[in-house]
Each structure stands twice: as C-alpha cells, then as structure tokens.
Amino acid sequence: MKNKKVIVGVTGGIAAYKVAELVRLLVREGASTKVAMTAHATKFVTPLTFEALSGQRVVSDMWEPETKPMDHITWGQDANLVVIAPATANFLAQMAHGVGSDFLSTLILAATAKILVCPSMNVHMYSNPAVQDNIKILRERGYFVMDACEGELACGTEGAGRLPEPEDILDQSKVLLSEGDLSGMRILVTAGPTMEDIDPVRYITNRSSGKMGYALADAARLRGANVTLISGPTSLRPPRNVRLNRVKTTDEMKQAVFACYQENDVIIKAAAVLDYKPRNKVDHKIKKEEGNQSLDLVRTPDILEELGRAKEDANYLLVGFAAETEDLLSNASQKLARKNLDMIVANDVSRDDAGFETDTNLVRIIYRDGEREDLPLMTKQEVADHLLGRIKRLWEKAS
Ligand code: PMT
C-alpha cells in the first residue's frame, strides 16, 4: 500500500475502538493514513489515539482553527480510498441521502476516491428495513459496503452487526486499491514442499515454507485473478478467497494439478516437489538395528515436465521455478527448454536472504526466447507482484 493515501472516517459506535487497530495496520502496510471523526466518535475514542497511530492531525470539527477552509473538499479528492468504520445507522442514512452536516459527511459528498463502508450496530438496527434500504442505495451507487459480521455484540445481543475484523477491512482495502489488472485471469499456483512417508513416524521432505507460492497466490487474487492454490504441507495461513487444495505427496500434487490444469490461463509451479520417494512405505515403525540402514528411493513424476508436454494441446502459460545452488542460469535455462516453459524463475537457494524459508528473495527471470531479467533483492510479496506483471505482459502478447 506504499504511495496510497487512505482516509479513515470514524463515526459514533462502540466498535470505534477496533478502528485504532485498522489504522495501525494501514500505517504498517505503508499507506499514508489520515483520520476524520464525527463528534460522536470522539466520545468513544479520543482523536489523540488516532493521531498517535497515524502520525497525522485528526479532524473532528470543521471549524477548528487548524482545519483549512477547503480540507472537507480536498481530503476526499487527494485520497485513493476512504474507509468509513464503523459506519453507524445514522451515518449510513446521511450518506444515502446526501446529508452534509459535518466534516466527515461533507468530505464523503465531495469525495472522488473509492469508498469502503463498514457498518456496525445493534442487530435489530442492522436488520431494520430503513438501514438495509440505505445500504442497498449505497451499493447501487458504487460504494463498496461490507456485510456486518455475526456474533456477540457490545450491546449484549447476538447476531449480525459486528464490525468486520480490522484484518478483513485491510484486505478489502487492498482489493479496492489494486488496479484489478488480472481480473478474469485464472491462475493455478503450486506452493510448499511435498512430503513422502518412510514409515508411520518418519518422512522425507525439503525446506520449502510455501512463502513464495502463497505470496504469488495472494498477490494474484488481490489483483483480481481467480486463483487456485495447490499447497503441500505448510504452517502458513492461506490467502483469503482462493480455492485451496491441500496435498501431501508428489502423486497427490500431480493428481490435484491434473484435475484442474485445463481450467487455467496460467500455471505457476513454485512448489518444491520431491524428485524421489521411498520405494515402499513401511507400515510399522522401522526398528533400530546394528549397522547402517539404506533407503531405496524411486523417482516421482515430474509434474512440470508433464504439464509442458500437455501444453501442446492446451492454451496456458507455463511458469516454472528453478532452485539451484550452482550454475544457476545454465541449469535454469535447461529446465526451461526441457519442460517446455514460457518463463522460468531462477532462484539461487544457497544465499541466506533468498530461496527457502526467507521473507525475501532474489530471482532471475529467463524467458522462452532467451531474454533475461534480473530482479533486485525484495520481499517475496514484491517479487510476486513483479513476476505477475511479467506474466501479464506475456499473456497479453500471446492472446
Ligand atoms: O517455499 P519457500 O520457502 O518460500 O521457498 C521458495 C522456493 C525456493 C521453494 C521457490 O522459490 C522455488 O524455487 N521453487 C521451486 C523449487 C524446485 O523444486 O525447484 P527444481 O529446480 O527442483 O524444480 C524445477 C521446477 O519443476 C519447479 O517449478 C518444480 O515445481 C517443478 N517440479 C520439480 C520436480 C518434480 N518432480 N515435479 C515438478 O513439477
């Protein structure tokens, strides 16, 4: 959210206290965040709280000497997004009926930024037809109104009326701020390691955490793509709004990929797939004996290579990764050719700041025509965004 400007409009509901966390999250994501409050909101949380969290002056009164005469117009026009949280029944009514009675409501009337509305109120208020009609009006006018969540409410009742969690509001803000440039594209991502059992207590696997693949899946769905994520065992929280299929072994991953590969425009194989598995899984714990043991390993299917062969009769872009500790470019180029890929992401996994388990990555991209591009060291989220930009360009060229 770097370089994005967000206004958070706080109105007078008890859930205002949760919005402090939202402001903290927005600031942490790099958004320049300003807060405007209604007079009633200041009864629940002080402007000082938001000022400390956002690092910017909070406006709660249009007539304060520090408020510039045109702030109520310019704030909503300079911003990329205005988030109203919590949005009370009263404020929804003002928005729906064009009432500009204070700084925040006039800001909304003049705003050209996208507007995200997060209602929160008593369950009976929320289900009141007047409130629901106002929500409908706002949606019809292009405002994005989140559904209030179900649960225990501060007023002591249960039901729909809770403010969505700050992380969910943040996520929806990211979706609205994204350009949606992958909208309509269907992307299949594989992530994480595969794992093969030796006996009921032992297994072989590798050091993949899934971070790179999950970052790709998350970035793609934020940009509007329809994402299927096939994941080996990881401890990561899966991205929201993706079709998630968890697998364990290489054969399971192959089966999951081949069950849906034809429904996709792009396939990105970021998973670290085991090349070998034990010939036989022993069904009891192998006992320790005198002398050494050896493990008889057999090859697993190369899923990417099979996708490369199947591509001859289908119409998808195929992107592979190459995890290498030596001869990075020549090994990656050979994999690109052998597996019939459109693009390969060469990953030097011998570095401490790149490859397996790290939060950053350093990759080189090799295209089918031999062209090469080196990306600088970045977070895996940034690498994902850059790769998706290149993939989009390839896709546009091909279609
Ligand atoms: O998960 P992280 O901790 O974030 O780490 C990220 C990563 C290092 C795993 C990732 O960036 C990466 O490099 N993924 C590919 C790892 C790998 O298996 O590379 P490889 O060179 O062995 O395989 C080449 C390609 O063939 C890969 O796209 C792989 O998914 C695919 N493959 C490999 C073997 C096999 N049997 N089937 C396959 O499909």
CSV table of C-alpha atoms and ligand atoms in Angstrom, one decimal:
chain,number,residue,atom,x,y,z
A,1,MET,CA,0.0,0.0,0.0
A,2,LYS,CA,3.0,2.2,-0.4
A,3,ASN,CA,2.2,5.6,-2.1
A,4,LYS,CA,-1.5,5.1,-1.4
A,5,LYS,CA,-3.5,7.7,0.6
A,6,VAL,CA,-6.3,6.4,2.8
A,7,ILE,CA,-8.8,8.4,4.9
A,8,VAL,CA,-10.4,6.5,7.7
A,9,GLY,CA,-13.7,8.1,8.7
A,10,VAL,CA,-14.8,7.1,12.2
A,11,THR,CA,-18.4,7.5,13.3
A,12,GLY,CA,-20.0,7.2,16.7
A,13,GLY,CA,-20.3,3.5,17.5
A,14,ILE,CA,-18.6,1.3,20.2
A,15,ALA,CA,-16.6,-0.5,17.5
A,16,ALA,CA,-14.6,2.7,17.0
A,17,TYR,CA,-12.0,1.2,19.4
A,18,LYS,CA,-11.3,-1.6,16.9
A,19,VAL,CA,-10.5,1.0,14.2
A,20,ALA,CA,-7.4,2.0,16.1
A,21,GLU,CA,-6.0,-1.4,15.1
A,22,LEU,CA,-7.1,-0.8,11.5
A,23,VAL,CA,-5.2,2.5,11.4
A,24,ARG,CA,-2.2,0.7,12.8
A,25,LEU,CA,-2.4,-2.0,10.1
A,26,LEU,CA,-2.8,0.6,7.3
A,27,VAL,CA,0.2,2.5,8.5
A,28,ARG,CA,2.2,-0.7,8.8
A,29,GLU,CA,1.4,-1.5,5.2
A,30,GLY,CA,2.8,1.8,4.1
A,31,ALA,CA,-0.4,3.7,3.4
A,32,SER,CA,-0.4,7.4,4.3
A,33,THR,CA,-3.4,7.4,6.6
A,34,LYS,CA,-5.5,10.4,7.8
A,35,VAL,CA,-8.4,10.1,10.2
A,36,ALA,CA,-11.6,12.2,10.3
A,37,MET,CA,-14.1,11.6,13.1
A,38,THR,CA,-17.6,12.7,13.8
A,39,ALA,CA,-18.2,14.5,17.1
A,40,HIS,CA,-20.0,11.4,18.4
A,41,ALA,CA,-17.0,9.2,17.5
A,42,THR,CA,-14.8,11.3,19.8
A,43,LYS,CA,-16.9,10.2,22.8
A,44,PHE,CA,-15.8,6.6,22.2
A,45,VAL,CA,-12.1,7.1,21.3
A,46,THR,CA,-10.1,10.3,21.5
A,47,PRO,CA,-8.6,12.0,18.4
A,48,LEU,CA,-5.2,11.7,20.2
A,49,THR,CA,-5.3,7.9,19.8
A,50,PHE,CA,-5.6,8.1,16.1
A,51,GLU,CA,-3.2,11.0,15.9
A,52,ALA,CA,-0.5,8.9,17.6
A,53,LEU,CA,-1.2,5.9,15.4
A,54,SER,CA,-1.4,7.7,12.1
A,55,GLY,CA,1.2,10.4,12.8
A,56,GLN,CA,-1.2,12.9,11.2
A,57,ARG,CA,-3.6,15.5,12.6
A,58,VAL,CA,-7.1,14.2,13.1
A,59,VAL,CA,-10.0,16.3,12.1
A,60,SER,CA,-13.2,16.1,14.1
A,61,ASP,CA,-14.5,19.6,13.8
A,62,MET,CA,-14.8,21.5,10.5
A,63,TRP,CA,-14.5,24.8,12.5
A,64,GLU,CA,-11.2,24.1,14.4
A,65,PRO,CA,-8.7,26.8,13.6
A,66,GLU,CA,-6.2,24.2,12.3
A,67,THR,CA,-8.7,22.9,9.7
A,68,LYS,CA,-8.1,24.6,6.4
A,69,PRO,CA,-11.2,26.0,4.7
A,70,MET,CA,-11.1,23.5,1.8
A,71,ASP,CA,-10.0,20.4,3.8
A,72,HIS,CA,-13.5,18.9,3.6
A,73,ILE,CA,-13.3,19.0,-0.2
A,74,THR,CA,-9.6,18.2,-0.8
A,75,TRP,CA,-9.2,15.3,1.6
A,76,GLY,CA,-11.6,13.0,-0.3
A,77,GLN,CA,-10.2,14.1,-3.6
A,78,ASP,CA,-6.5,13.6,-2.8
A,79,ALA,CA,-7.1,10.2,-1.3
A,80,ASN,CA,-7.2,6.9,-3.1
A,81,LEU,CA,-9.6,5.4,-0.7
A,82,VAL,CA,-12.0,6.5,2.1
A,83,VAL,CA,-12.9,3.8,4.7
A,84,ILE,CA,-15.9,4.5,6.9
A,85,ALA,CA,-15.5,2.3,10.0
A,86,PRO,CA,-17.6,1.9,12.0
A,87,ALA,CA,-20.5,3.2,9.9
A,88,THR,CA,-23.5,3.8,12.2
A,89,ALA,CA,-27.1,3.6,11.1
A,90,ASN,CA,-27.2,7.4,11.3
A,91,PHE,CA,-24.2,7.9,9.2
A,92,LEU,CA,-25.4,5.4,6.5
A,93,ALA,CA,-28.6,7.4,6.3
A,94,GLN,CA,-26.7,10.6,5.9
A,95,MET,CA,-24.6,9.1,3.1
A,96,ALA,CA,-27.5,7.5,1.3
A,97,HIS,CA,-29.5,10.8,1.4
A,98,GLY,CA,-26.8,13.3,0.7
A,99,VAL,CA,-26.7,15.0,4.1
A,100,GLY,CA,-23.5,17.0,4.7
A,101,SER,CA,-23.8,18.1,8.3
A,102,ASP,CA,-20.1,17.9,9.5
A,103,PHE,CA,-16.6,17.5,8.3
A,104,LEU,CA,-16.8,13.8,7.5
A,105,SER,CA,-20.2,13.8,5.8
A,106,THR,CA,-19.3,16.7,3.6
A,107,LEU,CA,-16.0,15.0,2.8
A,108,ILE,CA,-17.9,12.0,1.6
A,109,LEU,CA,-20.2,14.1,-0.6
A,110,ALA,CA,-17.2,15.7,-2.3
A,111,ALA,CA,-15.0,12.6,-2.5
A,112,THR,CA,-13.8,11.3,-5.8
A,113,ALA,CA,-11.8,8.4,-4.1
A,114,LYS,CA,-13.2,4.9,-3.8
A,115,ILE,CA,-15.4,4.5,-0.7
A,116,LEU,CA,-15.5,1.4,1.6
A,117,VAL,CA,-18.2,1.3,4.2
A,118,CYS,CA,-18.1,-1.0,7.2
A,119,PRO,CA,-21.4,-1.0,9.1
A,120,SER,CA,-21.6,-1.9,12.8
A,121,MET,CA,-24.6,-1.5,15.0
A,122,ASN,CA,-27.2,-3.4,17.1
A,123,VAL,CA,-28.6,-6.5,15.4
A,124,HIS,CA,-32.2,-5.0,15.2
A,125,MET,CA,-30.9,-1.7,13.9
A,126,TYR,CA,-28.9,-3.6,11.2
A,127,SER,CA,-31.9,-5.6,10.1
A,128,ASN,CA,-34.2,-2.6,10.1
A,129,PRO,CA,-35.6,-2.2,6.6
A,130,ALA,CA,-34.6,1.5,6.6
A,131,VAL,CA,-31.0,0.6,7.3
A,132,GLN,CA,-31.0,-2.2,4.7
A,133,ASP,CA,-32.5,0.1,2.1
A,134,ASN,CA,-29.8,2.7,2.8
A,135,ILE,CA,-27.1,0.0,2.3
A,136,LYS,CA,-28.8,-1.0,-1.0
A,137,ILE,CA,-28.8,2.6,-2.2
A,138,LEU,CA,-25.1,3.0,-1.4
A,139,ARG,CA,-24.2,-0.3,-3.2
A,140,GLU,CA,-26.2,0.8,-6.2
A,141,ARG,CA,-24.2,4.0,-6.3
A,142,GLY,CA,-20.9,2.1,-6.4
A,143,TYR,CA,-19.9,2.3,-2.8
A,144,PHE,CA,-18.4,-1.0,-1.5
A,145,VAL,CA,-20.4,-1.9,1.6
A,146,MET,CA,-19.0,-4.9,3.6
A,147,ASP,CA,-21.5,-7.1,5.4
A,148,ALA,CA,-21.6,-6.7,9.2
A,149,CYS,CA,-20.4,-9.9,10.9
A,150,GLU,CA,-22.4,-12.2,13.0
A,151,GLY,CA,-21.6,-12.7,16.7
A,152,GLU,CA,-21.8,-11.3,20.2
A,153,LEU,CA,-22.5,-7.6,20.1
A,154,ALA,CA,-21.3,-4.9,22.6
A,155,CYS,CA,-25.0,-4.1,23.4
A,156,GLY,CA,-25.4,-7.6,24.8
A,157,THR,CA,-27.3,-9.2,21.9
A,158,GLU,CA,-26.2,-11.8,19.3
A,159,GLY,CA,-26.5,-11.6,15.6
A,160,ALA,CA,-25.4,-9.6,12.6
A,161,GLY,CA,-24.0,-6.2,13.4
A,162,ARG,CA,-20.3,-6.7,14.4
A,163,LEU,CA,-17.7,-4.6,12.7
A,164,PRO,CA,-15.7,-6.8,10.3
A,165,GLU,CA,-12.3,-7.6,11.8
A,166,PRO,CA,-9.6,-5.0,11.1
A,167,GLU,CA,-7.6,-7.5,9.0
A,168,ASP,CA,-10.6,-8.1,6.8
A,169,ILE,CA,-11.2,-4.4,6.3
A,170,LEU,CA,-7.5,-4.0,5.5
A,171,ASP,CA,-7.8,-6.9,3.0
A,172,GLN,CA,-10.8,-5.4,1.3
A,173,SER,CA,-9.0,-2.0,1.2
A,174,LYS,CA,-6.1,-3.7,-0.7
A,175,VAL,CA,-8.5,-5.2,-3.2
A,176,LEU,CA,-10.1,-1.9,-3.8
A,177,LEU,CA,-6.8,-0.1,-4.1
A,178,SER,CA,-5.4,-2.7,-6.6
A,179,GLU,CA,-5.8,-2.0,-10.2
A,180,GLY,CA,-7.6,-5.3,-10.8
A,181,ASP,CA,-5.3,-5.7,-13.8
A,182,LEU,CA,-5.5,-9.6,-13.6
A,183,SER,CA,-9.3,-9.5,-13.4
A,184,GLY,CA,-10.8,-12.5,-15.2
A,185,MET,CA,-7.5,-14.4,-15.4
A,186,ARG,CA,-7.5,-17.9,-14.0
A,187,ILE,CA,-4.2,-18.7,-12.2
A,188,LEU,CA,-3.1,-22.0,-10.7
A,189,VAL,CA,-0.3,-21.8,-8.2
A,190,THR,CA,1.5,-24.7,-6.5
A,191,ALA,CA,3.4,-23.9,-3.3
A,192,GLY,CA,5.3,-25.5,-0.5
A,193,PRO,CA,7.1,-28.9,-0.3
A,194,THR,CA,5.8,-32.3,-1.0
A,195,MET,CA,6.3,-35.0,1.7
A,196,GLU,CA,6.8,-38.8,1.5
A,197,ASP,CA,6.5,-41.2,4.3
A,198,ILE,CA,9.2,-43.7,5.1
A,199,ASP,CA,7.2,-45.3,7.9
A,200,PRO,CA,4.4,-44.1,10.3
A,201,VAL,CA,6.8,-41.8,12.2
A,202,ARG,CA,9.4,-40.7,9.6
A,203,TYR,CA,9.2,-38.9,6.3
A,204,ILE,CA,11.3,-37.1,3.7
A,205,THR,CA,10.6,-33.5,2.6
A,206,ASN,CA,12.5,-30.3,1.9
A,207,ARG,CA,12.9,-26.8,3.4
A,208,SER,CA,10.2,-25.1,1.4
A,209,SER,CA,7.9,-23.0,3.7
A,210,GLY,CA,5.4,-22.1,1.0
A,211,LYS,CA,6.0,-18.4,1.4
A,212,MET,CA,6.9,-17.7,-2.2
A,213,GLY,CA,3.9,-19.6,-3.6
A,214,TYR,CA,1.5,-18.2,-1.1
A,215,ALA,CA,2.7,-14.6,-1.9
A,216,LEU,CA,2.0,-15.3,-5.6
A,217,ALA,CA,-1.4,-16.6,-4.9
A,218,ASP,CA,-2.3,-13.7,-2.6
A,219,ALA,CA,-0.9,-11.0,-5.0
A,220,ALA,CA,-2.8,-12.6,-7.9
A,221,ARG,CA,-6.2,-12.6,-6.2
A,222,LEU,CA,-5.7,-9.1,-4.9
A,223,ARG,CA,-5.2,-8.0,-8.5
A,224,GLY,CA,-8.5,-9.7,-9.5
A,225,ALA,CA,-7.4,-13.1,-10.7
A,226,ASN,CA,-9.3,-16.2,-9.9
A,227,VAL,CA,-6.8,-18.3,-8.0
A,228,THR,CA,-6.4,-22.0,-7.3
A,229,LEU,CA,-3.7,-22.8,-4.8
A,230,ILE,CA,-2.4,-26.3,-4.5
A,231,SER,CA,-0.3,-26.5,-1.4
A,232,GLY,CA,2.0,-29.0,0.1
A,233,PRO,CA,2.2,-29.1,3.9
A,234,THR,CA,3.0,-25.7,5.4
A,235,SER,CA,2.2,-23.8,8.6
A,236,LEU,CA,1.1,-20.6,6.7
A,237,ARG,CA,-2.3,-19.0,6.9
A,238,PRO,CA,-3.8,-19.5,3.5
A,239,PRO,CA,-4.6,-16.3,1.4
A,240,ARG,CA,-8.3,-15.3,1.5
A,241,ASN,CA,-10.6,-16.0,-1.4
A,242,VAL,CA,-8.5,-18.6,-3.2
A,243,ARG,CA,-9.6,-22.1,-4.0
A,244,LEU,CA,-7.2,-24.1,-1.7
A,245,ASN,CA,-6.4,-27.7,-2.2
A,246,ARG,CA,-4.0,-29.2,0.4
A,247,VAL,CA,-1.9,-32.2,-0.7
A,248,LYS,CA,1.0,-34.1,0.8
A,249,THR,CA,2.8,-36.3,-1.6
A,250,THR,CA,4.0,-35.6,-5.1
A,251,ASP,CA,1.5,-38.0,-6.6
A,252,GLU,CA,-1.3,-36.2,-4.7
A,253,MET,CA,0.0,-32.9,-6.1
A,254,LYS,CA,0.1,-34.3,-9.6
A,255,GLN,CA,-3.5,-35.6,-9.3
A,256,ALA,CA,-4.7,-32.2,-8.0
A,257,VAL,CA,-2.9,-30.3,-10.7
A,258,PHE,CA,-4.2,-32.5,-13.5
A,259,ALA,CA,-7.7,-32.4,-12.2
A,260,CYS,CA,-7.9,-28.7,-13.0
A,261,TYR,CA,-5.0,-27.6,-15.1
A,262,GLN,CA,-7.1,-27.1,-18.3
A,263,GLU,CA,-9.4,-24.6,-16.5
A,264,ASN,CA,-6.5,-22.2,-16.1
A,265,ASP,CA,-4.8,-19.5,-18.2
A,266,VAL,CA,-1.6,-19.5,-16.2
A,267,ILE,CA,0.1,-22.2,-14.2
A,268,ILE,CA,2.9,-21.2,-11.8
A,269,LYS,CA,4.8,-24.0,-10.2
A,270,ALA,CA,6.5,-22.5,-7.2
A,271,ALA,CA,6.3,-25.8,-5.2
A,272,ALA,CA,9.5,-27.6,-4.3
A,273,VAL,CA,8.5,-31.1,-5.4
A,274,LEU,CA,10.4,-34.1,-4.2
A,275,ASP,CA,12.2,-35.8,-7.1
A,276,TYR,CA,12.4,-39.1,-5.1
A,277,LYS,CA,10.2,-41.1,-2.7
A,278,PRO,CA,10.9,-44.3,-0.8
A,279,ARG,CA,10.2,-47.4,-3.0
A,280,ASN,CA,7.9,-48.8,-0.3
A,281,LYS,CA,6.3,-47.1,2.7
A,282,VAL,CA,6.8,-49.5,5.7
A,283,ASP,CA,3.6,-49.8,7.7
A,284,HIS,CA,5.2,-50.1,11.1
A,285,LYS,CA,8.0,-48.1,12.8
A,286,ILE,CA,11.3,-49.3,11.5
A,287,LYS,CA,13.3,-50.7,14.4
A,288,LYS,CA,16.9,-49.6,15.1
A,289,GLU,CA,19.3,-52.4,14.4
A,290,GLU,CA,23.0,-53.0,14.5
A,291,GLY,CA,24.8,-51.4,11.5
A,292,ASN,CA,23.6,-49.0,8.9
A,293,GLN,CA,20.3,-48.7,7.0
A,294,SER,CA,19.8,-47.6,3.5
A,295,LEU,CA,16.8,-46.2,1.9
A,296,ASP,CA,15.7,-47.3,-1.6
A,297,LEU,CA,14.4,-44.3,-3.4
A,298,VAL,CA,12.5,-44.2,-6.7
A,299,ARG,CA,11.7,-41.2,-9.0
A,300,THR,CA,8.5,-39.3,-8.6
A,301,PRO,CA,6.6,-37.9,-11.6
A,302,ASP,CA,7.9,-34.5,-12.9
A,303,ILE,CA,4.6,-32.6,-12.8
A,304,LEU,CA,6.0,-29.6,-14.6
A,305,GLU,CA,7.5,-31.6,-17.4
A,306,GLU,CA,4.2,-33.4,-17.9
A,307,LEU,CA,2.4,-30.0,-18.0
A,308,GLY,CA,4.9,-28.9,-20.6
A,309,ARG,CA,4.0,-31.9,-22.8
A,310,ALA,CA,0.3,-31.4,-22.2
A,311,LYS,CA,0.7,-27.7,-23.2
A,312,GLU,CA,0.9,-28.7,-26.9
A,313,ASP,CA,-2.8,-29.4,-26.9
A,314,ALA,CA,-3.9,-26.6,-24.5
A,315,ASN,CA,-3.7,-22.9,-24.1
A,316,TYR,CA,-2.0,-21.9,-20.9
A,317,LEU,CA,1.2,-20.1,-19.9
A,318,LEU,CA,3.5,-22.3,-18.0
A,319,VAL,CA,5.9,-20.8,-15.5
A,320,GLY,CA,8.4,-22.8,-13.5
A,321,PHE,CA,10.9,-22.1,-10.8
A,322,ALA,CA,14.4,-23.5,-10.6
A,323,ALA,CA,16.0,-23.8,-7.2
A,324,GLU,CA,19.7,-24.1,-7.7
A,325,THR,CA,22.9,-24.0,-5.6
A,326,GLU,CA,25.3,-23.8,-8.6
A,327,ASP,CA,25.3,-22.9,-12.3
A,328,LEU,CA,22.0,-21.1,-11.7
A,329,LEU,CA,21.5,-19.7,-15.2
A,330,SER,CA,22.5,-22.7,-17.3
A,331,ASN,CA,20.6,-25.2,-15.1
A,332,ALA,CA,17.5,-23.0,-15.2
A,333,SER,CA,17.8,-22.5,-19.0
A,334,GLN,CA,18.0,-26.3,-19.5
A,335,LYS,CA,14.9,-26.8,-17.3
A,336,LEU,CA,13.0,-24.1,-19.3
A,337,ALA,CA,13.8,-25.9,-22.6
A,338,ARG,CA,13.3,-29.5,-21.3
A,339,LYS,CA,10.0,-28.7,-19.6
A,340,ASN,CA,8.6,-26.5,-22.5
A,341,LEU,CA,8.1,-23.4,-20.3
A,342,ASP,CA,7.2,-19.9,-21.2
A,343,MET,CA,9.2,-18.5,-18.3
A,344,ILE,CA,11.4,-19.8,-15.5
A,345,VAL,CA,12.3,-18.1,-12.3
A,346,ALA,CA,15.8,-19.0,-11.3
A,347,ASN,CA,16.3,-19.0,-7.6
A,348,ASP,CA,19.8,-19.1,-6.0
A,349,VAL,CA,18.9,-21.1,-2.9
A,350,SER,CA,22.5,-21.0,-1.5
A,351,ARG,CA,22.1,-17.5,-0.1
A,352,ASP,CA,20.8,-16.7,3.4
A,353,ASP,CA,18.4,-14.0,2.2
A,354,ALA,CA,16.8,-15.8,-0.7
A,355,GLY,CA,15.1,-19.1,-1.6
A,356,PHE,CA,13.8,-21.4,1.1
A,357,GLU,CA,12.1,-20.1,4.3
A,358,THR,CA,13.3,-16.5,3.9
A,359,ASP,CA,10.9,-13.5,3.7
A,360,THR,CA,13.0,-12.0,0.9
A,361,ASN,CA,14.0,-13.5,-2.5
A,362,LEU,CA,16.5,-12.8,-5.2
A,363,VAL,CA,15.4,-14.1,-8.6
A,364,ARG,CA,16.4,-14.0,-12.3
A,365,ILE,CA,13.8,-14.5,-14.9
A,366,ILE,CA,14.5,-16.3,-18.2
A,367,TYR,CA,12.0,-16.2,-21.0
A,368,ARG,CA,11.4,-18.7,-23.7
A,369,ASP,CA,13.2,-16.5,-26.3
A,370,GLY,CA,16.3,-16.4,-24.2
A,371,GLU,CA,15.8,-12.9,-22.9
A,372,ARG,CA,16.8,-12.5,-19.3
A,373,GLU,CA,15.9,-10.1,-16.5
A,374,ASP,CA,17.5,-9.9,-13.0
A,375,LEU,CA,15.3,-8.6,-10.2
A,376,PRO,CA,16.9,-7.0,-7.1
A,377,LEU,CA,16.5,-8.5,-3.6
A,378,MET,CA,12.9,-7.8,-2.5
A,379,THR,CA,10.3,-9.2,-0.2
A,380,LYS,CA,8.5,-12.3,-1.5
A,381,GLN,CA,5.4,-10.1,-1.9
A,382,GLU,CA,7.2,-7.7,-4.0
A,383,VAL,CA,8.8,-10.5,-6.1
A,384,ALA,CA,5.3,-11.9,-6.6
A,385,ASP,CA,4.0,-8.6,-7.9
A,386,HIS,CA,6.9,-8.2,-10.3
A,387,LEU,CA,6.5,-11.7,-11.6
A,388,LEU,CA,2.8,-11.3,-12.1
A,389,GLY,CA,3.5,-8.1,-14.1
A,390,ARG,CA,5.8,-10.0,-16.4
A,391,ILE,CA,3.3,-12.9,-16.7
A,392,LYS,CA,0.5,-10.4,-17.6
A,393,ARG,CA,2.7,-9.0,-20.3
A,394,LEU,CA,3.4,-12.5,-21.7
A,395,TRP,CA,-0.3,-13.3,-21.5
A,396,GLU,CA,-1.3,-10.1,-23.4
A,397,LYS,CA,1.3,-10.8,-26.1
A,398,ALA,CA,0.1,-14.4,-26.5
A,399,SER,CA,-3.6,-13.6,-26.7
B,1,PMT,O1,8.6,-22.1,-0.2
B,1,PMT,P1,9.6,-21.0,0.2
B,1,PMT,O2,10.3,-21.4,1.5
B,1,PMT,O3,9.2,-19.6,0.1
B,1,PMT,O4,10.8,-21.2,-0.9
B,1,PMT,C1,10.6,-20.8,-2.2
B,1,PMT,C2,11.2,-21.8,-3.2
B,1,PMT,C3,12.7,-21.8,-3.1
B,1,PMT,C4,10.7,-23.2,-2.9
B,1,PMT,C5,10.8,-21.4,-4.6
B,1,PMT,O5,11.2,-20.1,-4.9
B,1,PMT,C6,11.4,-22.3,-5.7
B,1,PMT,O6,12.5,-22.1,-6.2
B,1,PMT,N1,10.6,-23.3,-6.1
B,1,PMT,C7,11.0,-24.4,-7.0
B,1,PMT,C8,11.7,-25.4,-6.2
B,1,PMT,C9,12.1,-26.7,-7.0
B,1,PMT,O7,11.6,-27.7,-6.8
B,1,PMT,O8,12.9,-26.4,-8.0
B,1,PMT,P2,13.5,-27.6,-9.0
B,1,PMT,O9,14.6,-26.9,-9.7
B,1,PMT,O10,13.8,-28.8,-8.3
B,1,PMT,O11,12.3,-27.9,-10.0
B,1,PMT,C10,12.1,-27.1,-11.2
B,1,PMT,C11,10.6,-27.0,-11.4
B,1,PMT,O12,10.0,-28.2,-11.7
B,1,PMT,C12,9.8,-26.3,-10.3
B,1,PMT,O13,8.9,-25.4,-10.8
B,1,PMT,C13,9.1,-27.5,-9.6
B,1,PMT,O14,7.9,-27.1,-9.0
B,1,PMT,C14,8.9,-28.5,-10.8
B,1,PMT,N2,9.0,-29.9,-10.4
B,1,PMT,C15,10.1,-30.4,-9.9
B,1,PMT,C16,10.1,-31.8,-9.6
B,1,PMT,C17,9.0,-32.6,-9.8
B,1,PMT,N3,9.0,-33.9,-9.6
B,1,PMT,N4,7.9,-32.0,-10.3
B,1,PMT,C18,7.8,-30.7,-10.6
B,1,PMT,O15,6.8,-30.2,-11.0
